[in-house]
CSV table of C-alpha atoms in Angstrom, one decimal:
chain,number,residue,atom,x,y,z
A,1,MET,CA,-21.3,-89.2,63.7
A,2,ARG,CA,-19.4,-86.6,61.8
A,3,GLU,CA,-19.1,-83.0,62.9
A,4,LYS,CA,-21.2,-80.6,61.4
A,5,TYR,CA,-18.2,-78.3,60.8
A,6,LEU,CA,-14.5,-77.8,61.9
A,7,LEU,CA,-12.4,-74.8,61.9
A,8,HIS,CA,-9.6,-74.3,59.5
A,9,CYS,CA,-6.6,-72.1,59.9
A,10,PRO,CA,-5.2,-70.8,56.6
A,11,GLY,CA,-1.9,-69.9,58.1
A,12,CYS,CA,-0.9,-73.6,59.1
A,13,GLY,CA,-3.7,-75.6,57.5
A,14,ARG,CA,-4.6,-77.1,60.7
A,15,LEU,CA,-8.3,-78.5,61.2
A,16,PHE,CA,-9.7,-78.7,64.5
A,17,PRO,CA,-13.0,-78.6,66.5
A,18,ASP,CA,-14.8,-75.5,67.8
A,19,ASN,CA,-14.6,-74.5,71.4
A,20,TYR,CA,-15.7,-71.0,70.8
A,21,THR,CA,-12.3,-70.8,69.3
A,22,LEU,CA,-11.2,-67.2,68.1
A,23,ASP,CA,-7.5,-67.8,67.5
A,24,CYS,CA,-5.5,-70.6,66.0
A,25,PRO,CA,-4.0,-72.7,68.8
A,26,LEU,CA,-0.6,-72.5,67.0
A,27,GLY,CA,-0.5,-68.8,67.3
A,28,CYS,CA,-0.9,-68.0,63.5
A,29,ASN,CA,-1.9,-64.5,62.6
A,30,ALA,CA,-4.8,-65.6,60.5
A,31,LEU,CA,-8.7,-65.7,60.6
A,32,LEU,CA,-10.0,-69.0,61.4
A,33,ARG,CA,-12.6,-70.3,58.9
A,34,THR,CA,-15.5,-72.8,59.2
A,35,VAL,CA,-15.3,-75.9,56.9
A,36,TYR,CA,-18.8,-77.3,56.8
A,37,ALA,CA,-19.8,-81.0,56.2
A,38,GLU,CA,-22.4,-80.1,53.7
A,39,HIS,CA,-20.7,-78.8,50.7
A,40,ARG,CA,-23.9,-77.8,48.8
A,41,LEU,CA,-26.2,-75.3,50.3
A,42,THR,CA,-29.2,-76.8,52.0
A,43,LEU,CA,-32.2,-74.8,53.1
A,44,ARG,CA,-33.9,-75.5,56.4
A,45,ASP,CA,-37.6,-74.8,57.2
A,46,LEU,CA,-36.6,-72.3,60.0
A,47,PRO,CA,-37.3,-68.7,60.5
A,48,GLY,CA,-35.0,-65.8,59.4
A,49,ILE,CA,-31.4,-66.4,59.0
A,50,PHE,CA,-31.6,-70.0,60.4
A,51,ARG,CA,-33.0,-71.2,57.0
A,52,TYR,CA,-29.2,-71.1,56.3
A,53,SER,CA,-28.1,-72.8,59.3
A,54,SER,CA,-26.4,-75.7,57.5
A,55,TRP,CA,-23.6,-72.9,56.8
A,56,LEU,CA,-23.7,-71.6,60.3
A,57,PRO,CA,-21.6,-72.7,63.1
A,58,ILE,CA,-24.5,-73.4,65.5
A,59,GLU,CA,-26.5,-76.6,66.1
A,60,GLY,CA,-29.7,-75.0,67.0
A,61,HIS,CA,-31.8,-72.1,66.3
A,62,LEU,CA,-33.6,-69.1,67.8
A,63,ARG,CA,-37.1,-68.3,67.3
A,64,ILE,CA,-36.3,-65.0,65.7
A,65,ASP,CA,-37.8,-64.2,62.0
A,66,ALA,CA,-35.0,-61.8,60.9
A,67,GLY,CA,-32.9,-62.3,57.9
A,68,PRO,CA,-31.6,-60.6,54.7
A,69,VAL,CA,-34.2,-59.8,52.0
A,70,SER,CA,-33.4,-59.6,48.2
A,71,TYR,CA,-35.2,-58.1,45.6
A,72,ALA,CA,-34.6,-57.0,41.9
A,73,SER,CA,-34.2,-53.3,41.9
A,74,GLU,CA,-36.4,-51.1,39.6
A,75,GLY,CA,-36.3,-47.5,40.4
A,76,LEU,CA,-32.6,-47.2,41.4
A,77,ALA,CA,-31.6,-49.5,38.7
A,78,ARG,CA,-33.2,-47.4,36.1
A,79,GLU,CA,-31.8,-44.4,37.4
A,80,LEU,CA,-28.3,-45.8,37.1
A,81,GLY,CA,-28.8,-47.6,33.9
A,82,LEU,CA,-28.5,-51.1,35.2
A,83,SER,CA,-30.4,-54.1,34.1
A,84,ASN,CA,-29.4,-56.5,36.8
A,85,LEU,CA,-29.2,-54.9,40.2
A,86,THR,CA,-30.1,-57.0,43.2
A,87,VAL,CA,-30.8,-55.1,46.5
A,88,THR,CA,-30.2,-57.2,49.7
A,89,PHE,CA,-32.0,-55.3,52.4
A,90,SER,CA,-31.2,-55.8,56.1
A,91,GLY,CA,-33.4,-53.8,58.1
A,92,TYR,CA,-37.2,-52.9,58.9
A,93,TRP,CA,-39.6,-53.0,55.9
A,94,PRO,CA,-42.4,-55.4,56.4
A,95,GLU,CA,-43.6,-55.0,52.9
A,96,ARG,CA,-40.5,-56.6,51.6
A,97,GLY,CA,-40.4,-59.0,54.5
A,98,GLY,CA,-37.7,-57.0,56.2
A,99,ARG,CA,-38.1,-57.9,59.7
A,100,MET,CA,-34.8,-56.7,61.5
A,101,GLU,CA,-36.5,-54.6,64.1
A,102,THR,CA,-33.1,-52.8,65.1
A,103,CYS,CA,-32.7,-51.5,61.2
A,104,SER,CA,-29.2,-53.0,61.0
A,105,PHE,CA,-27.6,-56.1,59.4
A,106,LYS,CA,-25.7,-56.4,62.6
A,107,GLU,CA,-28.7,-58.8,63.7
A,108,LEU,CA,-27.2,-61.2,61.0
A,109,GLU,CA,-24.0,-61.4,63.2
A,110,ALA,CA,-25.6,-61.3,66.9
A,111,GLN,CA,-28.1,-64.1,66.4
A,112,PRO,CA,-25.5,-67.0,65.6
A,113,THR,CA,-22.9,-65.4,67.9
A,114,VAL,CA,-25.2,-65.5,70.9
A,115,LEU,CA,-26.3,-69.0,70.2
A,116,ARG,CA,-22.8,-70.4,69.5
A,117,LEU,CA,-21.7,-69.0,72.9
A,118,GLY,CA,-24.6,-70.6,74.6
A,119,GLU,CA,-23.9,-73.8,72.9
A,120,LYS,CA,-20.4,-74.0,73.9
A,121,GLY,CA,-21.0,-72.8,77.3
A,122,ALA,CA,-18.2,-70.2,77.5
A,123,GLY,CA,-19.7,-67.4,79.6
A,124,VAL,CA,-21.2,-64.0,79.0
A,125,LEU,CA,-20.4,-62.0,75.9
A,126,GLN,CA,-18.8,-58.7,75.9
A,127,ILE,CA,-19.3,-56.4,72.7
A,128,SER,CA,-17.7,-53.2,72.1
A,129,SER,CA,-19.6,-51.1,69.5
A,130,ALA,CA,-20.1,-47.5,67.8
A,131,GLY,CA,-23.7,-48.2,68.2
A,132,ASN,CA,-25.3,-50.6,65.7
A,133,THR,CA,-23.6,-53.8,66.8
A,134,GLY,CA,-24.4,-53.0,70.3
A,135,ARG,CA,-28.1,-52.4,69.7
A,136,ALA,CA,-28.3,-55.7,67.8
A,137,PHE,CA,-26.8,-57.8,70.6
A,138,CYS,CA,-29.1,-55.7,73.0
A,139,GLN,CA,-32.2,-56.9,70.8
A,140,VAL,CA,-31.1,-60.4,70.9
A,141,SER,CA,-30.5,-60.3,74.5
A,142,ALA,CA,-33.8,-59.0,75.0
A,143,LEU,CA,-35.5,-61.7,72.9
A,144,THR,CA,-33.5,-64.7,74.3
A,145,GLY,CA,-32.5,-63.7,77.9
A,146,ALA,CA,-28.7,-64.1,77.1
A,147,PRO,CA,-26.7,-61.6,79.3
A,148,VAL,CA,-24.4,-59.4,77.6
A,149,VAL,CA,-21.8,-56.5,78.3
A,150,VAL,CA,-21.9,-53.9,75.8
A,151,VAL,CA,-19.5,-51.0,75.8
A,152,VAL,CA,-20.0,-48.0,73.6
A,153,PRO,CA,-18.8,-44.5,73.3
A,154,ALA,CA,-21.0,-42.0,75.2
A,155,SER,CA,-21.9,-40.0,72.2
A,156,ALA,CA,-23.7,-43.3,70.7
A,157,ALA,CA,-25.7,-44.2,73.9
A,158,ASP,CA,-29.0,-43.2,72.4
A,159,ARG,CA,-28.5,-45.7,69.8
A,160,LEU,CA,-28.8,-48.5,72.1
A,161,TRP,CA,-32.5,-49.4,72.3
A,162,THR,CA,-34.6,-52.5,71.8
A,163,THR,CA,-38.1,-53.3,70.7
A,164,VAL,CA,-38.9,-55.2,73.8
A,165,PRO,CA,-37.2,-54.7,77.4
A,166,ALA,CA,-33.7,-55.8,77.8
A,167,PRO,CA,-33.1,-56.6,81.6
A,168,ASN,CA,-30.0,-58.6,81.0
A,169,VAL,CA,-27.7,-56.0,79.5
A,170,CYS,CA,-24.8,-54.2,81.2
A,171,LEU,CA,-24.2,-51.3,79.0
A,172,ILE,CA,-21.1,-49.3,79.7
A,173,THR,CA,-20.5,-45.9,78.2
A,174,VAL,CA,-16.9,-44.3,77.7
A,175,GLU,CA,-16.2,-40.8,77.1
A,176,GLY,CA,-14.2,-41.3,74.0
A,177,ASP,CA,-14.4,-42.9,70.5
A,178,TYR,CA,-15.0,-46.4,69.2
A,179,SER,CA,-11.1,-47.4,69.8
A,180,ASP,CA,-11.5,-46.2,73.5
A,181,SER,CA,-14.6,-48.5,73.8
A,182,ILE,CA,-12.7,-51.4,72.4
A,183,ALA,CA,-10.0,-50.9,74.7
A,184,PHE,CA,-12.0,-50.7,77.7
A,185,GLY,CA,-14.0,-53.7,76.6
A,186,ARG,CA,-10.7,-55.7,76.4
A,187,GLU,CA,-10.2,-54.7,79.9
A,188,VAL,CA,-13.8,-56.0,81.0
A,189,CYS,CA,-12.9,-59.3,79.5
A,190,SER,CA,-10.2,-59.8,82.2
A,191,LEU,CA,-13.1,-60.4,84.8
A,192,PRO,CA,-13.5,-64.5,84.9
A,193,GLY,CA,-17.0,-65.4,83.2
A,194,ILE,CA,-16.9,-62.6,80.6
A,195,VAL,CA,-15.8,-63.7,76.9
A,196,PRO,CA,-14.8,-61.2,74.2
A,197,GLU,CA,-17.4,-61.6,71.3
A,198,GLY,CA,-14.1,-61.6,68.9
A,199,GLY,CA,-15.1,-59.2,66.3
A,200,ALA,CA,-13.8,-60.4,62.9
A,201,LYS,CA,-12.1,-63.4,64.7
A,202,ASN,CA,-15.7,-65.0,65.3
A,203,VAL,CA,-16.8,-67.4,62.7
A,204,ALA,CA,-20.3,-66.8,63.8
A,205,ARG,CA,-20.3,-63.2,63.0
A,206,ARG,CA,-18.8,-63.7,59.5
A,207,ASP,CA,-20.8,-66.5,58.6
A,208,GLY,CA,-24.0,-64.8,59.7
A,209,MET,CA,-23.1,-61.6,57.5
A,210,GLY,CA,-22.2,-64.1,54.8
A,211,THR,CA,-26.0,-65.0,54.3
A,212,VAL,CA,-26.5,-61.8,52.7
A,213,MET,CA,-24.3,-63.3,49.7
A,214,LEU,CA,-26.2,-66.6,50.1
A,215,ASP,CA,-29.8,-64.9,50.0
A,216,ALA,CA,-28.9,-62.8,46.9
A,217,ALA,CA,-27.5,-65.8,45.0
A,218,LEU,CA,-30.3,-67.9,45.5
A,219,PHE,CA,-32.8,-65.2,44.7
A,220,ALA,CA,-30.7,-64.5,41.3
A,221,GLY,CA,-29.8,-68.1,40.7
A,222,ARG,CA,-26.3,-67.1,40.4
A,223,LEU,CA,-23.3,-65.2,42.0
A,224,PRO,CA,-23.1,-61.6,41.3
A,225,ASP,CA,-20.2,-60.1,39.1
A,226,ALA,CA,-19.8,-57.3,41.7
A,227,TYR,CA,-20.6,-56.6,45.4
A,228,PHE,CA,-21.0,-53.3,46.9
A,229,GLN,CA,-20.7,-52.7,50.9
A,230,ALA,CA,-19.5,-49.8,53.0
A,231,ILE,CA,-17.0,-51.2,55.8
A,232,GLY,CA,-15.9,-49.9,59.1
A,233,SER,CA,-13.9,-53.1,60.3
A,234,GLY,CA,-14.3,-54.8,57.0
A,235,THR,CA,-15.6,-57.8,58.3
A,236,GLY,CA,-18.7,-57.9,56.1
A,237,GLY,CA,-16.4,-57.9,52.9
A,238,ILE,CA,-14.4,-60.8,54.2
A,239,ALA,CA,-17.9,-62.7,54.9
A,240,ALA,CA,-18.9,-62.0,51.4
A,241,TRP,CA,-15.7,-63.4,49.9
A,242,GLU,CA,-15.9,-66.5,52.3
A,243,ALA,CA,-19.6,-67.2,51.5
A,244,ALA,CA,-19.0,-66.7,47.6
A,245,GLU,CA,-16.0,-69.0,47.8
A,246,ARG,CA,-18.3,-71.7,49.3
A,247,LEU,CA,-21.1,-71.1,46.9
A,248,VAL,CA,-18.3,-71.4,43.9
A,249,ALA,CA,-17.5,-74.9,45.6
A,250,ASP,CA,-21.1,-75.9,45.5
A,251,GLY,CA,-21.3,-75.7,41.7
A,252,ARG,CA,-24.7,-74.4,41.1
A,253,PHE,CA,-24.1,-70.7,41.2
A,254,GLY,CA,-21.1,-70.0,39.0
A,255,SER,CA,-17.3,-70.5,39.0
A,256,ARG,CA,-16.3,-66.9,39.4
A,257,LEU,CA,-15.9,-64.8,42.7
A,258,PRO,CA,-17.6,-61.4,42.7
A,259,THR,CA,-15.5,-58.3,42.5
A,260,LEU,CA,-15.7,-56.6,46.1
A,261,HIS,CA,-16.5,-52.8,45.6
A,262,LEU,CA,-15.9,-51.6,49.3
A,263,SER,CA,-16.4,-48.1,50.6
A,264,GLN,CA,-15.4,-45.9,53.5
A,265,ASN,CA,-16.5,-42.3,54.5
A,266,LEU,CA,-14.3,-39.3,54.0
A,267,PRO,CA,-12.2,-38.0,55.7
A,268,PHE,CA,-11.5,-41.2,57.7
A,269,VAL,CA,-10.4,-43.7,55.1
A,270,PRO,CA,-7.5,-45.8,56.3
A,271,MET,CA,-8.3,-49.1,54.3
A,272,VAL,CA,-8.9,-46.9,51.2
A,273,ARG,CA,-5.4,-45.2,51.4
A,274,ALA,CA,-3.7,-48.5,52.3
A,275,TRP,CA,-5.2,-50.3,49.1
A,276,VAL,CA,-4.5,-47.4,46.8
A,277,ALA,CA,-0.9,-47.5,48.0
A,278,GLY,CA,-0.6,-51.2,47.4
A,279,ARG,CA,0.2,-51.8,51.2
A,280,ARG,CA,-0.9,-54.9,53.1
A,281,GLU,CA,0.1,-52.8,56.4
A,282,ILE,CA,-2.1,-49.7,57.6
A,283,VAL,CA,0.3,-46.9,58.6
A,284,PRO,CA,-1.5,-44.8,61.1
A,285,GLU,CA,0.3,-41.5,60.4
A,286,VAL,CA,-0.1,-41.9,56.8
A,287,ASP,CA,-3.6,-43.7,56.6
A,288,MET,CA,-5.3,-42.1,59.3
A,289,PRO,CA,-3.7,-38.9,60.1
A,290,ASP,CA,-5.5,-36.6,62.7
A,291,ALA,CA,-7.8,-39.7,63.3
A,292,GLU,CA,-9.9,-38.0,66.1
A,293,ALA,CA,-10.7,-35.0,64.0
A,294,SER,CA,-11.5,-37.2,61.1
A,295,ILE,CA,-13.8,-39.2,62.9
A,296,VAL,CA,-16.0,-36.6,63.9
A,297,ARG,CA,-16.4,-35.2,60.6
A,298,VAL,CA,-17.8,-38.3,59.1
A,299,SER,CA,-21.5,-38.9,58.5
A,300,ALA,CA,-21.5,-42.6,59.1
A,301,ASP,CA,-19.4,-42.9,62.3
A,302,VAL,CA,-20.0,-46.5,62.4
A,303,LEU,CA,-17.3,-47.0,59.6
A,304,THR,CA,-14.6,-45.5,61.9
A,305,ASN,CA,-12.5,-48.6,63.2
A,306,ARG,CA,-9.1,-47.7,63.8
A,307,HIS,CA,-7.8,-51.3,63.9
A,308,PRO,CA,-9.5,-53.1,61.0
A,309,PRO,CA,-8.4,-56.8,60.2
A,310,TRP,CA,-6.6,-55.4,57.1
A,311,GLU,CA,-3.4,-57.2,57.1
A,312,VAL,CA,-4.3,-60.6,58.8
A,313,ARG,CA,-4.1,-63.7,56.7
A,314,GLY,CA,-7.7,-64.2,55.4
A,315,GLY,CA,-8.5,-60.3,56.1
A,316,VAL,CA,-9.8,-57.7,54.0
A,317,TYR,CA,-6.6,-57.0,52.0
A,318,ASP,CA,-6.8,-60.7,51.0
A,319,ALA,CA,-10.3,-60.6,50.3
A,320,LEU,CA,-10.0,-57.6,47.9
A,321,ALA,CA,-7.0,-59.1,46.3
A,322,ALA,CA,-8.5,-62.5,45.6
A,323,SER,CA,-11.7,-60.8,44.1
A,324,GLY,CA,-9.8,-58.1,42.1
A,325,GLY,CA,-11.6,-55.5,44.2
A,326,ARG,CA,-11.9,-51.8,44.3
A,327,MET,CA,-12.2,-49.2,47.1
A,328,TYR,CA,-14.1,-45.9,47.3
A,329,ALA,CA,-13.7,-42.8,49.6
A,330,VAL,CA,-17.0,-41.4,49.7
A,331,ALA,CA,-17.8,-37.8,50.8
A,332,ASN,CA,-20.3,-36.6,53.2
A,333,ASP,CA,-22.3,-34.6,50.5
A,334,ASP,CA,-22.5,-37.8,48.2
A,335,THR,CA,-23.3,-39.9,51.0
A,336,ARG,CA,-26.5,-37.7,51.8
A,337,SER,CA,-27.4,-37.3,48.2
A,338,ALA,CA,-27.2,-41.2,47.6
A,339,GLY,CA,-29.4,-41.7,50.5
A,340,ARG,CA,-31.9,-39.3,49.2
A,341,LEU,CA,-31.9,-40.9,45.8
A,342,PHE,CA,-32.2,-44.2,47.1
A,343,GLU,CA,-35.4,-43.3,49.4
A,344,ALA,CA,-36.8,-41.6,46.4
A,345,THR,CA,-36.4,-44.6,44.0
A,346,GLU,CA,-36.8,-47.4,46.4
A,347,GLU,CA,-39.2,-45.8,49.0
A,348,ILE,CA,-37.2,-46.8,52.0
A,349,ASP,CA,-34.9,-44.7,54.1
A,350,LEU,CA,-31.3,-45.8,54.9
A,351,ASP,CA,-28.6,-45.9,57.5
A,352,PRO,CA,-25.8,-43.5,56.7
A,353,ALA,CA,-23.3,-46.5,56.2
A,354,ALA,CA,-25.7,-48.0,53.6
A,355,ALA,CA,-25.9,-44.6,51.8
A,356,VAL,CA,-22.2,-44.7,51.6
A,357,ALA,CA,-22.5,-47.9,49.6
A,358,VAL,CA,-25.1,-46.5,47.2
A,359,ALA,CA,-22.7,-43.5,46.8
A,360,SER,CA,-20.0,-45.8,45.7
A,361,LEU,CA,-22.4,-47.8,43.3
A,362,ILE,CA,-23.4,-44.5,41.8
A,363,ARG,CA,-19.6,-43.6,41.2
A,364,ALA,CA,-18.9,-47.0,39.9
A,365,ALA,CA,-21.7,-46.8,37.2
A,366,GLU,CA,-20.9,-43.3,36.2
A,367,GLU,CA,-17.0,-44.1,35.8
A,368,GLY,CA,-17.5,-47.2,34.0
A,369,PHE,CA,-16.2,-49.5,36.8
A,370,ILE,CA,-19.2,-51.8,36.3
A,371,GLY,CA,-21.1,-52.4,33.0
A,372,PRO,CA,-25.0,-52.1,32.5
A,373,ASP,CA,-25.6,-55.8,32.0
A,374,ASP,CA,-23.5,-56.8,35.0
A,375,HIS,CA,-25.0,-58.6,37.7
A,376,ILE,CA,-24.6,-56.2,40.7
A,377,LEU,CA,-25.4,-56.9,44.6
A,378,LEU,CA,-25.9,-54.0,46.6
A,379,ASN,CA,-25.7,-54.8,50.3
A,380,VAL,CA,-28.0,-52.3,52.0
A,381,THR,CA,-26.7,-52.9,55.5
A,382,GLY,CA,-29.4,-50.8,57.5
A,383,GLY,CA,-32.7,-48.8,57.0
A,384,GLY,CA,-36.1,-48.5,57.6
A,385,TYR,CA,-35.8,-46.5,60.8
A,386,ALA,CA,-38.6,-44.2,60.0
A,387,ARG,CA,-41.0,-47.1,59.6
A,388,ALA,CA,-39.9,-48.9,62.5
A,389,ALA,CA,-40.3,-45.7,64.7
A,390,GLU,CA,-44.1,-45.8,63.8
A,391,ASP,CA,-44.6,-49.5,64.2
A,392,LEU,CA,-42.5,-50.5,67.0
A,393,ASP,CA,-42.0,-49.9,70.5
A,394,ARG,CA,-38.5,-48.6,71.7
A,395,TYR,CA,-36.9,-49.2,75.0
A,396,PRO,CA,-33.8,-47.3,75.6
A,397,VAL,CA,-31.1,-49.3,77.3
A,398,GLU,CA,-29.9,-47.2,80.3
A,399,PRO,CA,-26.1,-47.3,81.0
A,400,TYR,CA,-25.2,-49.5,84.0
A,401,LEU,CA,-21.9,-47.6,84.2
A,402,ARG,CA,-20.3,-44.5,82.8
A,403,VAL,CA,-16.4,-44.3,82.5
A,404,ARG,CA,-13.6,-41.8,81.1
A,405,ALA,CA,-11.5,-42.8,78.2
A,406,GLY,CA,-8.4,-44.6,79.7
A,407,GLU,CA,-10.0,-45.3,83.0
A,408,ALA,CA,-8.7,-48.4,84.6
A,409,PHE,CA,-11.0,-51.4,85.0
A,410,ALA,CA,-10.4,-51.7,88.9
A,411,GLY,CA,-11.8,-50.8,92.2
A,412,ASP,CA,-15.5,-49.7,92.2
A,413,VAL,CA,-15.9,-50.2,88.4
A,414,ARG,CA,-14.5,-53.7,88.4
A,415,ASP,CA,-16.8,-54.3,91.4
A,416,ALA,CA,-19.7,-53.2,89.9
A,417,VAL,CA,-19.4,-55.6,86.8
A,418,ARG,CA,-18.6,-58.3,89.0
A,419,GLY,CA,-21.9,-57.7,91.0
A,420,TRP,CA,-23.9,-57.6,87.7
A,421,LEU,CA,-22.2,-60.6,86.5
A,422,ALA,CA,-23.2,-62.6,89.7
A,423,GLU,CA,-26.8,-61.8,89.2
A,424,GLN,CA,-26.9,-63.3,85.7
A,425,GLU,CA,-28.1,-66.8,84.8
A,426,VAL,CA,-26.2,-67.8,81.6
A,427,VAL,CA,-28.9,-69.2,79.6
A,428,VAL,CA,-30.2,-69.0,75.9
A,429,ARG,CA,-33.9,-69.6,75.4
A,430,ALA,CA,-33.6,-71.4,72.0
């Protein structure tokens, strides 16, 4: 029986089986990719994201009915003079079929990642987050029983909630920013039995996010000419590029990759600066001067990753270059006005990161970077918070530990996490 998929390293060209593998065994500085046995997209009669399971690196599925929802915009499209604007919405909007109860497209990443780890039997996931990703993994933990260790900045702790109780979450808050949480999470993974989720290196995360492109292409019957998304790490942009390449190879959706239009929130825009300068490397003192002060000033702080997968083979730079892409630096005032416009025309509220993407779409239409008859895909990565607050229960995830930035993972702190780990039963109820 042939394998459903293999992993491919674009650095050395090697193909090999997946053992929850995050890095090339030969040490290449490249993002591994999935190569599926099925070259044509085949839909499954399964809930939510798992209708696309033929192109997800998992064998089973979860009984969670949450996936992206695509529709033809009328109000926003008319306001911007666009005749073919597809919105793919990932959030809570029951009238449109949007059932992501955490209101974020991070659920597209969390579901297949948790399942992949459960199927490979590798241990307990550790996730570092600025808020939305952590909430999504907490929600999937609540719905499946899979234990997770989530590390977030203390300032983001109030974003960690679920719609059913989540008893198997070890939440650690760090007095610092997102990068401090990443650093401490790396230390937590030194404990045997705890496995790094992997970020952009995780093919389940990227292929899960890639279902946005799959859903939109199926809805429109073709690949878009242009794709808009706000990025923090840029993993969503990479995922869109990879999914589009699979759809081109499928042969039924067009032969041209969509142009990636990716945006960041001023004043923290390291990838924008590197792209405009034509550099494959991000230079911290040039591209993110006064990083801490800049991070504090953005509207969408989930977009403030200091270590994005920019220069790695198959990373954000390559995705932009392959698609003839463009990047946008979006100010807070433009973000807020774009969010208000979207809510007025489409009748749903947006996550601030999604409002950054809308602002970049507005600018592209005004400045002629897209044409009125182009087929456009707007990836709305989160929204529906107001409606979810009305309809759903919310259970705050209480911190298990609170640590300082730079604090060593040793002594009582290490013992506490070890004690929590000993109490867990590593099982996913699929």
